[in-house]
Coordinates of C-alpha atoms in Angstrom, one line a residue:
M1 CA 38.0 21.1 -4.1
G2 CA 35.6 19.1 -6.2
G3 CA 35.6 15.8 -3.6
C4 CA 39.6 15.6 -4.0
F5 CA 41.3 13.9 -1.9
S6 CA 44.0 16.1 -0.5
G7 CA 44.7 15.7 3.6
D8 CA 46.3 13.1 6.0
V9 CA 45.6 10.5 7.2
E10 CA 46.3 8.7 10.7
G11 CA 49.7 6.7 11.1
G12 CA 51.6 8.5 9.1
K13 CA 50.8 7.1 5.5
Q14 CA 50.1 10.7 3.7
A15 CA 48.8 12.1 1.3
I16 CA 50.1 14.0 -1.6
G17 CA 47.4 14.0 -4.1
G18 CA 45.4 17.2 -5.4
V19 CA 47.7 19.4 -4.6
Q20 CA 49.8 22.0 -6.2
Q21 CA 53.9 21.6 -6.9
R22 CA 56.5 24.7 -8.4
P23 CA 56.4 24.5 -12.3
T24 CA 59.4 22.8 -13.1
S25 CA 62.9 23.9 -13.4
S26 CA 66.1 22.8 -12.6
T27 CA 65.8 24.2 -9.1
I28 CA 62.1 23.3 -8.1
A29 CA 63.2 19.1 -10.0
N30 CA 65.9 19.7 -6.9
N31 CA 63.8 20.8 -4.8
A32 CA 61.9 17.6 -5.3
A33 CA 64.2 15.6 -5.3
H34 CA 65.8 16.7 -1.7
N35 CA 62.0 16.5 -0.3
D36 CA 61.9 13.1 -1.2
A37 CA 65.4 11.9 0.8
V38 CA 64.1 13.7 4.0
D39 CA 61.0 12.3 3.7
F40 CA 60.1 9.3 2.4
F41 CA 59.5 10.1 -0.9
F42 CA 59.3 14.0 -0.6
R43 CA 57.4 16.5 1.4
S44 CA 55.1 13.4 3.1
R45 CA 51.9 16.0 4.7
G46 CA 50.2 16.2 1.0
Q47 CA 50.8 19.5 1.0
Y48 CA 53.1 21.7 -1.9
P49 CA 54.4 24.6 -1.5
L50 CA 51.7 27.3 -3.6
F51 CA 53.3 28.9 -6.4
S52 CA 51.7 30.1 -9.6
Q53 CA 53.4 31.1 -13.2
I54 CA 52.6 35.2 -13.7
E55 CA 52.7 36.4 -17.1
L56 CA 53.2 40.8 -16.9
T57 CA 52.1 42.5 -20.0
L58 CA 53.6 46.3 -20.0
S59 CA 52.1 49.5 -21.1
A60 CA 53.8 53.5 -21.1
L61 CA 52.5 56.3 -21.6
N62 CA 55.0 60.2 -22.6
L63 CA 57.6 58.5 -22.4
L64 CA 60.9 60.8 -23.5
D65 CA 62.0 61.4 -26.8
C66 CA 65.4 60.5 -27.2
D67 CA 65.2 60.8 -31.0
I68 CA 66.0 63.6 -32.8
T69 CA 63.9 62.4 -36.1
S70 CA 61.6 60.2 -35.1
K71 CA 60.4 58.7 -31.0
S72 CA 61.9 56.9 -29.5
D73 CA 61.9 53.0 -30.2
P74 CA 61.7 52.0 -26.2
M75 CA 62.7 48.5 -24.7
A76 CA 61.4 47.6 -21.2
V77 CA 63.5 45.0 -18.8
M78 CA 62.6 43.3 -15.3
Y79 CA 64.6 42.7 -12.7
L80 CA 63.9 41.0 -9.6
R81 CA 66.4 42.9 -6.2
K82 CA 68.0 40.8 -4.6
K83 CA 67.8 40.4 -0.7
D84 CA 71.5 42.0 -0.9
G85 CA 70.5 44.7 -3.7
R86 CA 71.7 43.1 -6.8
L87 CA 68.9 43.3 -9.4
E88 CA 68.4 39.9 -11.5
E89 CA 67.3 40.5 -14.9
I90 CA 63.5 38.3 -15.3
G91 CA 63.4 38.7 -19.1
R92 CA 62.5 41.6 -21.6
T93 CA 59.8 42.9 -23.6
E94 CA 60.5 43.2 -27.8
V95 CA 61.5 46.4 -29.4
I96 CA 58.9 48.9 -30.2
L97 CA 58.8 50.9 -33.3
N98 CA 58.9 54.9 -33.3
S99 CA 56.3 54.7 -30.4
L100 CA 56.2 57.1 -27.0
N101 CA 53.2 55.3 -25.8
P102 CA 53.7 51.6 -25.9
K103 CA 52.2 48.4 -25.8
W104 CA 54.2 45.4 -25.2
I105 CA 53.0 42.2 -26.6
E106 CA 56.2 39.8 -25.2
K107 CA 55.1 39.2 -21.8
I108 CA 57.3 38.4 -18.9
T109 CA 56.8 35.4 -16.9
V110 CA 57.8 35.5 -13.3
S111 CA 56.5 32.9 -10.7
F112 CA 54.7 33.6 -7.9
Q113 CA 55.5 33.1 -4.3
F114 CA 53.0 34.8 -1.0
E115 CA 55.6 34.0 1.0
A116 CA 58.1 36.7 -0.7
V117 CA 57.9 39.4 -0.8
Q118 CA 59.4 39.6 -5.2
T119 CA 60.8 43.4 -5.3
L120 CA 59.8 44.6 -9.0
V121 CA 62.9 46.8 -11.3
F122 CA 61.8 47.9 -14.6
H123 CA 64.1 50.0 -16.2
V124 CA 62.6 51.2 -20.0
Y125 CA 65.2 51.5 -23.1
D126 CA 65.0 53.5 -26.6
V127 CA 67.5 51.0 -28.5
D128 CA 69.8 52.6 -31.2
T129 CA 67.9 51.7 -34.5
R130 CA 72.5 50.1 -35.1
Y131 CA 70.8 47.4 -33.0
H132 CA 67.4 47.3 -34.9
N133 CA 67.6 44.2 -36.1
V134 CA 69.1 42.4 -33.5
P135 CA 67.6 39.7 -30.5
V136 CA 66.3 41.5 -28.2
K137 CA 68.5 39.6 -25.4
T138 CA 72.3 40.2 -27.1
L139 CA 71.4 43.9 -26.3
K140 CA 74.0 45.4 -24.0
L141 CA 71.9 47.7 -22.6
K142 CA 74.9 50.2 -22.0
D143 CA 74.5 50.5 -25.5
Q144 CA 71.1 52.3 -25.1
D145 CA 69.3 55.6 -23.9
F146 CA 67.8 55.3 -20.9
L147 CA 64.1 56.7 -20.3
G148 CA 63.5 56.1 -16.5
E149 CA 63.1 52.9 -14.3
A150 CA 60.0 52.3 -12.1
T151 CA 59.9 49.4 -9.3
C152 CA 57.0 47.7 -7.1
V153 CA 55.8 44.6 -5.1
L154 CA 54.4 41.8 -7.0
S155 CA 52.2 41.3 -4.8
E156 CA 50.8 44.3 -5.0
I157 CA 50.2 44.2 -8.2
M158 CA 48.7 40.7 -7.8
T159 CA 45.5 41.8 -4.2
R160 CA 44.3 44.7 -7.1
P161 CA 41.1 44.1 -7.8
N162 CA 42.2 43.6 -11.9
R163 CA 45.6 43.3 -11.1
T164 CA 46.9 46.4 -13.0
V165 CA 49.4 49.0 -11.0
T166 CA 50.8 52.3 -12.9
L167 CA 54.1 53.5 -12.0
T168 CA 56.0 57.0 -12.4
L169 CA 59.1 56.7 -14.6
T170 CA 62.4 58.1 -12.6
G171 CA 65.8 57.8 -13.6
N172 CA 68.9 60.4 -13.9
V173 CA 68.5 61.2 -18.0
R174 CA 70.3 64.0 -19.8
A175 CA 70.8 67.1 -18.1
G176 CA 68.1 70.4 -18.9
V177 CA 65.1 67.0 -20.3
N178 CA 61.8 67.6 -19.2
R179 CA 62.1 65.1 -15.8
N180 CA 58.7 64.5 -16.1
L181 CA 59.4 60.5 -18.1
G182 CA 55.6 59.1 -18.3
T183 CA 54.2 56.1 -17.1
L184 CA 54.5 52.3 -16.8
S185 CA 51.6 50.0 -16.5
V186 CA 52.1 46.4 -15.5
Q187 CA 49.1 43.7 -15.4
A188 CA 49.7 40.2 -13.8
E189 CA 47.4 37.3 -15.6
E190 CA 48.0 34.7 -13.8
T191 CA 48.3 31.5 -16.0
V192 CA 45.6 29.3 -17.2
A193 CA 48.1 26.6 -16.5
S194 CA 48.1 26.4 -12.6
K195 CA 43.5 26.4 -12.9
T196 CA 43.0 23.3 -14.5
V197 CA 42.7 20.7 -12.6
A198 CA 42.4 16.6 -13.7
E199 CA 40.6 14.9 -10.8
I200 CA 40.7 10.7 -11.3
N201 CA 39.5 8.2 -9.2
F202 CA 41.9 5.2 -9.5
R203 CA 41.8 1.2 -8.1
C204 CA 43.3 -1.2 -8.9
V205 CA 43.3 -5.2 -9.0
N206 CA 44.9 -8.0 -8.3
L207 CA 48.1 -7.3 -6.3
D208 CA 51.0 -9.4 -6.3
N209 CA 51.0 -9.5 -1.7
K210 CA 54.2 -8.3 -0.4
D211 CA 53.3 -9.1 3.6
L212 CA 53.7 -12.8 5.4
F213 CA 51.3 -12.5 7.7
S214 CA 48.3 -10.3 6.3
K215 CA 47.7 -8.2 3.0
S216 CA 49.7 -5.4 1.4
D217 CA 49.1 -1.3 1.8
P218 CA 48.9 -0.1 -0.7
F219 CA 49.5 3.1 -2.2
L220 CA 50.0 5.0 -5.7
R221 CA 52.9 7.2 -6.8
I222 CA 52.8 9.8 -9.4
S223 CA 55.9 11.0 -11.1
R224 CA 56.6 13.3 -14.2
I225 CA 59.3 12.4 -16.2
V226 CA 61.2 15.2 -16.8
E227 CA 63.9 16.2 -19.9
T228 CA 67.4 14.6 -18.1
S229 CA 65.3 11.0 -18.0
A230 CA 64.7 11.6 -13.7
A231 CA 60.8 10.7 -12.7
V232 CA 60.3 14.1 -10.9
P233 CA 57.6 13.1 -7.8
I234 CA 54.1 14.8 -8.2
C235 CA 51.6 12.8 -6.3
R236 CA 50.9 10.4 -3.5
T237 CA 47.1 9.0 -2.9
E238 CA 46.4 7.2 0.7
V239 CA 47.3 4.4 1.9
V240 CA 44.3 1.6 2.4
D241 CA 45.7 -1.6 4.6
N242 CA 45.3 -4.5 3.5
N243 CA 44.1 -5.2 0.8
L244 CA 45.2 -6.5 -2.7
N245 CA 41.8 -4.6 -4.6
P246 CA 42.1 -1.1 -3.4
M247 CA 40.4 2.2 -4.4
W248 CA 42.0 5.5 -3.7
R249 CA 40.0 8.7 -3.0
P250 CA 39.5 11.1 -5.9
V251 CA 43.2 12.4 -6.8
C252 CA 43.8 16.2 -8.7
L253 CA 46.7 16.9 -10.9
T254 CA 47.1 20.1 -12.2
M255 CA 49.0 20.8 -15.3
Q256 CA 52.0 22.3 -13.7
Q257 CA 51.9 19.4 -12.1
F258 CA 51.7 17.0 -15.2
G259 CA 52.8 19.0 -17.7
S260 CA 50.7 18.1 -21.0
K261 CA 48.7 15.6 -20.6
D262 CA 51.5 13.4 -23.2
T263 CA 53.7 13.8 -20.7
P264 CA 54.5 10.6 -19.5
L265 CA 53.8 10.4 -16.3
V266 CA 55.2 6.3 -14.1
I267 CA 52.6 5.5 -11.1
E268 CA 54.7 3.0 -8.8
C269 CA 52.5 0.9 -6.4
F270 CA 54.1 -0.2 -3.7
D271 CA 52.9 -1.6 0.0
F272 CA 53.5 0.8 2.9
N273 CA 55.6 0.5 5.2
T274 CA 56.1 2.5 8.1
S275 CA 60.8 2.2 8.1
G276 CA 59.9 4.2 4.9
N277 CA 61.7 1.3 2.7
H278 CA 58.3 0.5 1.0
E279 CA 58.3 -2.5 -1.6
L280 CA 57.8 -1.6 -5.5
I281 CA 53.9 -4.1 -6.0
G282 CA 54.5 -3.3 -10.0
K283 CA 55.0 0.0 -12.3
T284 CA 53.0 1.5 -15.6
E285 CA 53.8 3.9 -18.1
K286 CA 51.1 6.8 -19.1
S287 CA 50.4 10.2 -20.2
V288 CA 47.6 11.8 -18.7
A289 CA 45.8 11.4 -22.5
E290 CA 45.9 8.0 -21.5
L291 CA 45.0 7.5 -18.3
E292 CA 41.5 9.5 -20.1
R293 CA 41.6 6.1 -23.0
L294 CA 41.5 4.3 -19.9
C295 CA 38.7 5.6 -19.1
L296 CA 36.6 6.3 -21.3
Q297 CA 37.2 3.1 -23.4
K298 CA 37.3 0.8 -19.3
E299 CA 40.3 -0.6 -19.6
A300 CA 42.8 -1.5 -17.5
A301 CA 47.1 -1.1 -18.2
N302 CA 48.5 -4.4 -16.2
F303 CA 51.3 -3.5 -13.5
V304 CA 55.7 -4.3 -14.3
Y305 CA 57.8 -5.4 -12.5
P306 CA 61.7 -4.4 -13.6
S307 CA 63.5 -7.1 -13.6
L308 CA 67.9 -7.7 -14.5
R309 CA 65.7 -9.9 -17.6
G310 CA 63.5 -7.0 -18.3
N311 CA 60.7 -6.1 -17.2
K312 CA 57.9 -8.9 -16.0
V313 CA 54.3 -8.0 -17.3
L314 CA 51.8 -8.7 -13.4
K315 CA 48.7 -10.1 -13.0
G316 CA 47.6 -6.4 -11.0
Q317 CA 45.8 -3.7 -12.6
L318 CA 45.9 -0.3 -12.8
I319 CA 41.9 0.7 -14.0
V320 CA 40.8 4.5 -14.2
D321 CA 36.7 5.1 -12.9
R322 CA 36.5 8.0 -13.3
Y323 CA 39.1 10.9 -15.0
M324 CA 36.9 14.6 -15.1
E325 CA 38.9 18.4 -16.2
K326 CA 37.8 21.2 -14.6
V327 CA 39.0 24.9 -13.6
Q328 CA 39.8 25.1 -10.1
Y329 CA 39.7 28.7 -8.4
S330 CA 43.8 29.4 -7.1
F331 CA 45.0 31.3 -4.0
L332 CA 45.4 34.9 -6.1
D333 CA 41.9 34.3 -7.3
Y334 CA 40.5 34.9 -3.9
I335 CA 42.9 37.4 -2.9
S336 CA 42.1 40.0 -6.1
S337 CA 38.8 40.0 -5.7
G338 CA 38.6 41.1 -1.9
F339 CA 40.0 38.3 0.4
E340 CA 42.1 39.5 3.4
L341 CA 44.1 38.0 5.2
N342 CA 44.0 39.8 9.1
F343 CA 47.2 38.9 11.0
M344 CA 47.3 38.5 14.6
V345 CA 50.6 38.3 16.4
A346 CA 50.9 36.7 20.1
V347 CA 54.6 37.2 21.7
D348 CA 55.7 35.1 25.2
F349 CA 56.6 37.0 27.6
T350 CA 57.4 34.3 29.8
A351 CA 60.2 34.5 33.0
S352 CA 62.2 31.9 30.9
N353 CA 62.9 34.6 27.7
G354 CA 65.7 36.1 31.0
D355 CA 65.3 39.5 32.0
P356 CA 65.0 41.8 28.8
R357 CA 67.4 44.4 30.8
T358 CA 70.0 42.0 29.7
P359 CA 71.7 40.8 26.7
S360 CA 71.6 37.3 26.9
S361 CA 67.7 38.1 27.5
L362 CA 65.8 36.9 24.4
H363 CA 63.7 39.8 24.7
Y364 CA 67.4 42.1 25.6
I365 CA 66.0 46.0 23.4
D366 CA 70.1 46.1 21.6
P367 CA 70.7 49.8 22.1
S368 CA 72.5 49.2 18.1
G369 CA 69.3 48.9 16.8
R370 CA 69.9 45.0 16.0
L371 CA 66.5 43.0 16.1
N372 CA 66.0 40.1 18.7
S373 CA 64.3 36.9 17.6
Y374 CA 61.3 38.9 18.2
Q375 CA 61.5 41.5 16.8
Q376 CA 62.8 39.7 13.4
A377 CA 60.0 37.7 13.8
I378 CA 57.8 40.2 13.8
M379 CA 59.5 42.2 10.9
E380 CA 59.8 39.5 8.4
V381 CA 56.4 37.5 9.0
G382 CA 54.3 41.2 9.4
E383 CA 56.3 42.4 6.5
V384 CA 55.2 39.8 4.1
I385 CA 51.5 39.3 5.6
Q386 CA 50.7 43.1 5.4
F387 CA 50.9 43.6 1.5
Y388 CA 47.1 41.1 2.5
D389 CA 45.3 43.2 4.4
S390 CA 43.5 46.6 4.1
D391 CA 43.6 48.0 6.7
K392 CA 46.9 47.3 8.4
R393 CA 44.9 47.2 11.9
F394 CA 46.8 44.2 13.5
P395 CA 45.0 43.3 17.3
A396 CA 48.6 42.1 19.2
W397 CA 48.7 40.5 22.4
G398 CA 51.2 38.9 24.8
F399 CA 51.1 36.3 27.2
G400 CA 52.3 34.7 30.1
G401 CA 53.1 37.8 31.7
R402 CA 52.2 39.9 35.1
T403 CA 50.2 43.0 33.7
S404 CA 49.9 46.1 35.7
D405 CA 47.3 44.9 38.3
G406 CA 49.3 41.9 39.7
S407 CA 47.9 39.2 37.4
V408 CA 49.0 36.6 35.4
S409 CA 47.5 37.4 32.4
H410 CA 47.7 34.4 29.1
A411 CA 46.3 37.2 26.5
F412 CA 47.0 41.0 27.6
N413 CA 46.7 43.9 25.1
L414 CA 50.6 44.7 24.1
N415 CA 49.3 48.2 23.9
G416 CA 48.8 47.8 27.5
A417 CA 45.0 49.4 26.6
S418 CA 42.5 48.2 28.3
Y419 CA 39.8 48.7 25.4
G420 CA 41.4 48.0 21.9
D421 CA 44.0 45.4 20.8
E422 CA 45.0 46.4 18.0
V423 CA 47.8 48.9 16.2
V424 CA 48.8 50.0 13.3
G425 CA 50.6 47.8 10.8
V426 CA 54.3 46.1 12.2
E427 CA 55.9 49.2 13.0
G428 CA 52.7 49.1 15.3
I429 CA 53.7 45.9 16.9
M430 CA 56.8 46.8 17.5
A431 CA 56.5 49.6 19.0
A432 CA 53.5 48.0 21.2
Y433 CA 56.0 45.3 21.9
A434 CA 59.1 47.5 23.1
S435 CA 56.4 49.2 25.2
A436 CA 55.0 46.5 26.4
L437 CA 58.5 45.1 27.8
R438 CA 58.9 48.2 29.7
N439 CA 55.6 47.4 31.4
V440 CA 55.2 44.0 31.7
A441 CA 56.4 41.5 34.5
L442 CA 57.8 38.9 32.6
A443 CA 56.5 35.9 34.5
G444 CA 54.9 32.0 33.4
P445 CA 53.3 29.5 32.6
T446 CA 52.9 28.8 28.4
L447 CA 49.8 29.2 28.1
F448 CA 48.5 28.7 24.2
S449 CA 44.9 27.8 24.8
H450 CA 43.7 31.4 25.4
V451 CA 45.4 32.9 22.4
V452 CA 44.7 30.6 20.5
D453 CA 40.4 30.9 21.1
K454 CA 40.8 34.5 21.5
A455 CA 42.3 34.9 17.9
A456 CA 39.7 31.6 16.9
H457 CA 36.8 33.8 17.8
T458 CA 37.7 36.6 16.2
A459 CA 37.8 34.5 13.6
S460 CA 34.1 33.0 14.1
Q461 CA 32.2 36.2 14.2
S462 CA 33.9 37.3 10.6
L463 CA 32.3 34.1 9.8
S464 CA 28.7 34.0 10.8
Q465 CA 29.2 37.6 9.0
N466 CA 30.6 36.4 5.9
S467 CA 33.5 38.2 5.9
P468 CA 35.7 37.4 3.0
K469 CA 38.7 36.8 5.2
Y470 CA 40.6 34.9 6.9
F471 CA 42.7 35.0 9.9
V472 CA 47.1 34.6 10.4
L473 CA 47.6 34.1 14.5
L474 CA 51.9 34.4 14.9
I475 CA 52.5 32.5 18.5
I476 CA 56.4 33.5 19.0
T477 CA 58.0 32.0 22.0
D478 CA 60.2 30.6 23.5
G479 CA 59.7 27.7 26.5
V480 CA 57.7 23.6 26.3
L481 CA 53.5 24.7 26.9
T482 CA 52.4 23.8 30.4
D483 CA 48.8 23.2 28.5
M484 CA 49.4 21.1 25.6
A485 CA 45.7 19.5 26.5
G486 CA 43.9 22.7 26.8
T487 CA 46.9 24.1 23.7
V488 CA 45.3 20.9 21.0
D489 CA 41.3 21.3 22.0
A490 CA 41.8 24.7 21.4
L491 CA 43.8 24.2 18.3
V492 CA 41.1 20.9 17.2
R493 CA 37.6 23.5 18.1
A494 CA 39.3 26.0 15.6
S495 CA 39.7 23.4 12.3
D496 CA 36.8 24.5 10.9
L497 CA 37.6 28.3 11.0
P498 CA 39.0 31.1 8.3
L499 CA 42.1 30.4 10.5
S500 CA 46.4 29.7 10.4
V501 CA 48.5 29.5 13.3
L502 CA 52.3 30.2 13.5
I503 CA 54.5 29.5 15.2
V504 CA 58.1 30.4 15.4
G505 CA 60.0 28.7 18.1
V506 CA 63.0 31.3 19.5
G507 CA 65.8 29.5 21.8
N508 CA 67.2 26.9 22.1
T509 CA 64.7 24.4 24.0
D510 CA 63.7 21.5 22.5
F511 CA 60.2 21.9 21.0
K512 CA 59.4 18.7 20.5
Q513 CA 56.0 19.4 21.3
M514 CA 55.6 21.8 18.3
E515 CA 56.0 19.5 16.3
M516 CA 53.4 17.7 17.1
L517 CA 51.5 20.6 17.3
D518 CA 52.2 21.2 13.4
A519 CA 51.1 17.6 12.6
D520 CA 53.5 16.9 10.4
N521 CA 53.8 13.8 10.4
G522 CA 50.7 13.1 9.1
R523 CA 48.7 12.6 11.8
R524 CA 46.0 15.3 12.2
L525 CA 45.7 15.8 16.0
E526 CA 43.2 14.9 17.9
S527 CA 41.2 15.7 20.8
S528 CA 40.7 15.0 24.5
T529 CA 36.7 14.3 24.2
G530 CA 38.5 12.3 21.3
R531 CA 37.2 14.9 18.0
I532 CA 40.1 14.7 15.4
A533 CA 41.1 18.2 13.5
T534 CA 39.6 19.2 10.0
R535 CA 42.5 20.0 8.5
D536 CA 45.9 21.0 10.2
I537 CA 46.1 24.4 10.4
V538 CA 49.8 24.8 12.4
Q539 CA 52.8 25.5 10.6
F540 CA 56.1 25.1 13.2
V541 CA 59.8 26.6 12.7
P542 CA 62.6 26.8 15.1
M543 CA 65.2 30.0 14.7
K544 CA 67.1 28.3 15.6
D545 CA 66.5 25.6 12.6
I546 CA 66.5 28.3 9.6
H547 CA 70.2 28.6 8.7
S548 CA 71.4 31.5 7.5
G549 CA 71.2 32.6 3.6
Q550 CA 69.2 29.7 3.7
V551 CA 65.5 29.1 4.3
S552 CA 64.6 33.2 6.3
V553 CA 61.6 32.4 8.5
V554 CA 59.5 34.2 6.0
Q555 CA 60.5 31.7 3.4
A556 CA 59.2 28.6 6.0
L557 CA 57.0 29.9 8.3
L558 CA 54.2 31.1 5.2
E559 CA 55.2 28.6 1.8
E560 CA 52.1 26.6 3.4
L561 CA 49.9 29.9 4.5
P562 CA 48.0 29.8 0.4
G563 CA 47.8 26.0 0.4
Q564 CA 45.9 26.2 4.0
F565 CA 43.5 29.1 3.1
L566 CA 42.8 26.9 -0.4
S567 CA 42.3 24.0 1.7
Y568 CA 39.4 25.7 4.1
V569 CA 37.7 28.0 0.7
R570 CA 37.5 25.1 -1.2
S571 CA 36.0 22.7 1.9
R572 CA 33.3 25.0 2.8
K573 CA 32.3 25.6 -0.9
I574 CA 33.7 29.1 -0.7
N575 CA 34.3 31.2 -4.4
P576 CA 36.0 34.2 -4.3
V577 CA 34.1 37.3 -4.1
G578 CA 31.6 37.8 -6.9
A579 CA 33.4 35.4 -8.7
P580 CA 30.4 32.2 -10.1
A581 CA 30.4 28.6 -9.0
I582 CA 32.5 26.0 -10.9

């Protein structure tokens, strides 16, 4: 991370500097505003969802020739298949005249979301000569000759070492023609903007005191002014207690956050209040270019305070002690270089789930094929994760169940084997889960520490071998923890390892303990010996809070995983496989 601050600090005084933010669009702006309203200013944990802009370059070989006196004039159209099966058009290439082997220049931009399975559909058309001078966006596709289609998942492209896939074109074309429709190649490139980072050290002097019995507790909030003249928050520093001349840890701003070096940024200094009603000390408006100039010329910017009579210039000043631009490796750089995510799952077999033979049980296997909450979580999360796991062999465990030897186990192999806990693919997990329900009696209590330790042991072994792997443990549970202290100790120990823990809560239990493990209040976990977790590795989502059709479990759980991954590799100064150090 090169010293950029992106962690949490004690007492809910969270920091948001240095984490990548979704690029600007109407939906993104709305999302930022929503987070701002819900969590004091916006998402208070200091982790924005990672969202990378990808440019796709298309080319084709051996296309069908539909023209009589010349070759086809091809154009490609890309769609995103929605959950309901509908196709949403994302972009079109230009038309290339007289070519069966086109290499299109026009790139199609798509936003890569780790947390979603993004199915891309490509249609290739021969554009009729009548429309050659018509803008491609206005072309009616039904008036063009269809040359074939191809489908792939965006993550399939992103995990290839060269980020290129070649797809066979298929489809119903004119009767009597050669059915070999050729191939379409898709090459992905992450835009440079998402890797460019400005690392800035801010401090202030002579701030106004807003507190009665002590000094102000200042922090900075930085917002970007968008086309509507609204200010969209992009980062926030940590809080410095009781100090009118504060110095903050370095802030990292990505170009995706600030847009361009000339984009106006509003920098506001607030006095922190635990109520969330933070009091404005002063504000200034500067672009990144102007911040760089302040640093080079060793100048300060005076804060102003807005009032009905106009802006009052204050004695308090903002100083940029250090400004540096650099390129930062992204999540995609690691994954495409050969870094793997290895998926593990642990399922709650405690008696509070209810008798699996009764329809009211959370473990009930519906003969109609309708998935229960456990199966749904396995399928949705596993569907995404398995794209990043090359061998698709997953350790799968159960906990809180009475196994065949009569003892209660808190980390038994889901497949029932004495040796070997791995199953193949998500289907293997589903089959092992169904089998375990027939062979393991539900018992209790609910203990997490055993499966967390087991996952941590696997991650530790991989770390000792310098393997380019990061591990993800999915815990699916219905109940309140019996070993809260033991679980916290296990998670604090694991926070140094290449491991994230995703927890899905099923049923209607009070999951306050899970929320404590998630450390969303800005206070990192502390073990029974007083050790503070190196980083937040837990994300919790209760199934009952997932609004139908609004946010899926997979989006809620996995949006933060790339950020947790990056916090680990950057803190360890681990580069992508074969990449030079930055």
